[in-house]
Tab-separated table of C-alpha atoms in Angstrom:
chain	number	residue	atom	x	y	z
A	26	PRO	CA	134.408	71.735	40.933
A	27	GLY	CA	137.964	70.702	40.878
A	28	GLN	CA	140.646	71.899	38.690
A	29	THR	CA	142.343	69.068	35.941
A	30	ALA	CA	145.470	70.182	34.108
A	31	GLY	CA	144.272	73.700	34.038
A	32	PHE	CA	140.444	72.645	32.784
A	33	HIS	CA	137.302	73.389	34.676
A	34	ARG	CA	135.588	70.227	35.368
A	35	ASN	CA	131.522	71.402	34.927
A	36	GLU	CA	130.675	68.782	37.575
A	37	ASP	CA	126.868	70.122	37.772
A	38	MET	CA	126.556	68.665	33.887
A	39	LYS	CA	124.908	65.430	33.279
A	40	ALA	CA	123.932	63.002	30.604
A	41	ILE	CA	120.204	64.235	30.012
A	42	ASP	CA	122.119	67.759	29.429
A	43	VAL	CA	123.920	66.052	26.188
A	44	LEU	CA	121.192	62.924	25.846
A	45	PRO	CA	120.612	64.004	21.663
A	46	ILE	CA	124.369	63.681	20.807
A	47	LEU	CA	124.948	60.657	22.978
A	48	LYS	CA	122.443	58.835	21.179
A	49	GLU	CA	123.810	59.663	17.975
A	50	LYS	CA	126.950	57.600	19.186
A	51	VAL	CA	129.359	60.633	18.009
A	52	ALA	CA	131.773	59.465	21.233
A	53	PHE	CA	132.845	57.573	23.732
A	54	LEU	CA	135.135	56.546	26.675
A	55	SER	CA	135.063	52.943	26.501
A	56	GLY	CA	136.769	53.195	30.447
A	57	GLY	CA	140.195	51.607	28.732
A	58	ARG	CA	143.364	53.529	29.915
A	59	ASP	CA	146.268	53.836	28.086
A	60	ARG	CA	149.823	53.043	28.945
A	61	ARG	CA	149.280	56.332	31.064
A	62	GLY	CA	146.658	55.722	32.933
A	63	GLY	CA	144.671	58.051	31.394
A	64	PRO	CA	141.182	57.654	29.786
A	65	ILE	CA	140.742	57.074	26.290
A	66	LEU	CA	137.888	58.789	24.350
A	67	THR	CA	137.015	58.288	20.789
A	68	PHE	CA	135.235	59.512	17.932
A	69	PRO	CA	133.724	56.500	15.858
A	70	ALA	CA	134.028	56.237	11.944
A	71	ARG	CA	131.309	57.816	11.010
A	72	SER	CA	130.232	59.661	7.274
A	73	ASN	CA	128.614	63.189	8.911
A	74	HIS	CA	131.125	64.220	11.540
A	75	ASP	CA	130.615	67.324	9.818
A	76	ARG	CA	126.968	67.656	10.401
A	77	ILE	CA	127.205	67.481	14.306
A	78	ARG	CA	126.782	71.410	15.447
A	79	PRO	CA	129.736	72.687	16.955
A	80	ASP	CA	127.719	73.894	20.163
A	81	ASP	CA	126.526	70.418	20.604
A	82	LEU	CA	130.051	68.710	19.662
A	83	ARG	CA	131.288	71.671	22.453
A	84	ARG	CA	128.832	70.238	25.412
A	85	LEU	CA	129.812	66.673	24.793
A	86	VAL	CA	133.548	67.194	24.598
A	87	ALA	CA	133.352	69.254	28.342
A	88	TYR	CA	130.877	66.571	29.081
A	89	MET	CA	132.822	63.654	28.925
A	90	ALA	CA	135.767	65.486	30.729
A	91	THR	CA	133.851	64.680	33.441
A	92	ILE	CA	132.998	61.440	33.477
A	93	PRO	CA	136.692	59.966	34.318
A	94	SER	CA	137.619	60.420	38.528
A	95	GLU	CA	139.699	63.740	38.935
A	96	GLU	CA	143.079	61.084	39.372
A	97	VAL	CA	142.871	59.414	36.258
A	98	ALA	CA	141.758	62.625	34.217
A	99	ARG	CA	144.838	64.237	35.598
A	100	HIS	CA	147.496	61.936	33.273
A	101	GLY	CA	145.063	63.581	30.393
A	102	PHE	CA	143.093	62.183	27.936
A	103	THR	CA	144.172	59.921	24.828
A	104	VAL	CA	141.637	60.939	22.028
A	105	ILE	CA	141.051	58.471	19.221
A	106	VAL	CA	139.329	60.152	15.861
A	107	ASP	CA	138.824	57.563	13.513
A	108	MET	CA	138.241	59.516	10.088
A	109	ARG	CA	137.172	56.868	7.943
A	110	GLY	CA	134.270	57.065	5.618
A	111	SER	CA	134.418	61.013	6.756
A	112	LYS	CA	136.072	63.661	4.978
A	113	TRP	CA	139.521	64.808	5.468
A	114	ASP	CA	138.244	69.034	6.027
A	115	SER	CA	135.712	67.967	8.446
A	116	ILE	CA	138.696	67.123	11.213
A	117	LYS	CA	139.890	70.842	11.700
A	118	PRO	CA	135.989	71.688	13.819
A	119	LEU	CA	136.698	68.499	15.991
A	120	LEU	CA	140.489	69.184	16.627
A	121	LYS	CA	139.560	72.894	17.171
A	122	ILE	CA	137.007	72.037	19.167
A	123	LEU	CA	138.761	69.728	21.646
A	124	GLN	CA	141.664	71.909	21.575
A	125	GLU	CA	139.103	74.857	23.136
A	126	SER	CA	137.026	72.590	25.457
A	127	PHE	CA	140.045	71.117	27.149
A	128	PRO	CA	142.917	72.360	26.588
A	129	SER	CA	145.453	71.548	28.555
A	130	CYS	CA	143.992	67.622	29.279
A	131	ILE	CA	144.623	65.649	25.966
A	132	HIS	CA	148.112	63.796	26.320
A	133	VAL	CA	147.667	62.817	22.400
A	134	ALA	CA	145.398	62.587	19.856
A	135	LEU	CA	145.406	59.769	17.715
A	136	ILE	CA	143.727	60.087	13.987
A	137	ILE	CA	142.881	57.287	11.953
A	138	LYS	CA	143.047	59.122	8.244
A	139	PRO	CA	140.184	58.918	5.698
A	140	ASP	CA	139.947	55.713	3.315
A	141	ASN	CA	140.802	58.249	0.322
A	142	PHE	CA	144.250	59.747	1.804
A	143	TRP	CA	146.404	58.907	-0.271
A	144	GLN	CA	144.898	58.928	-3.269
A	145	LYS	CA	144.483	62.436	-2.613
A	146	GLN	CA	147.913	63.200	-1.546
A	147	ARG	CA	148.802	61.877	-5.320
A	148	THR	CA	147.070	64.272	-7.137
């Protein structure tokens, strides 16, 4: 198994190991690249971010990190988290898992704010 920017790639992990959470479409790699050539990991908008078990999410993130080639992954991932339709407080557990699962492979994390974000900030 190779090293990518401090992250140990678990090349033995297969899609079947995370199939139930893959079917839930919690996250995906589109195959697109950011301007630097890094892979883009997307967490699409969903209303039940908080119902995903942390262990399942950890395994999914670890699996997703192994999909791009080491050469591409070396650039660092761009992570997009779409929080529309979600509660703002459900982002913290996800960010914590991302930080723990591949702490030095994320170049940037972009968070699309929840729909009601500005209303809450005014009160």
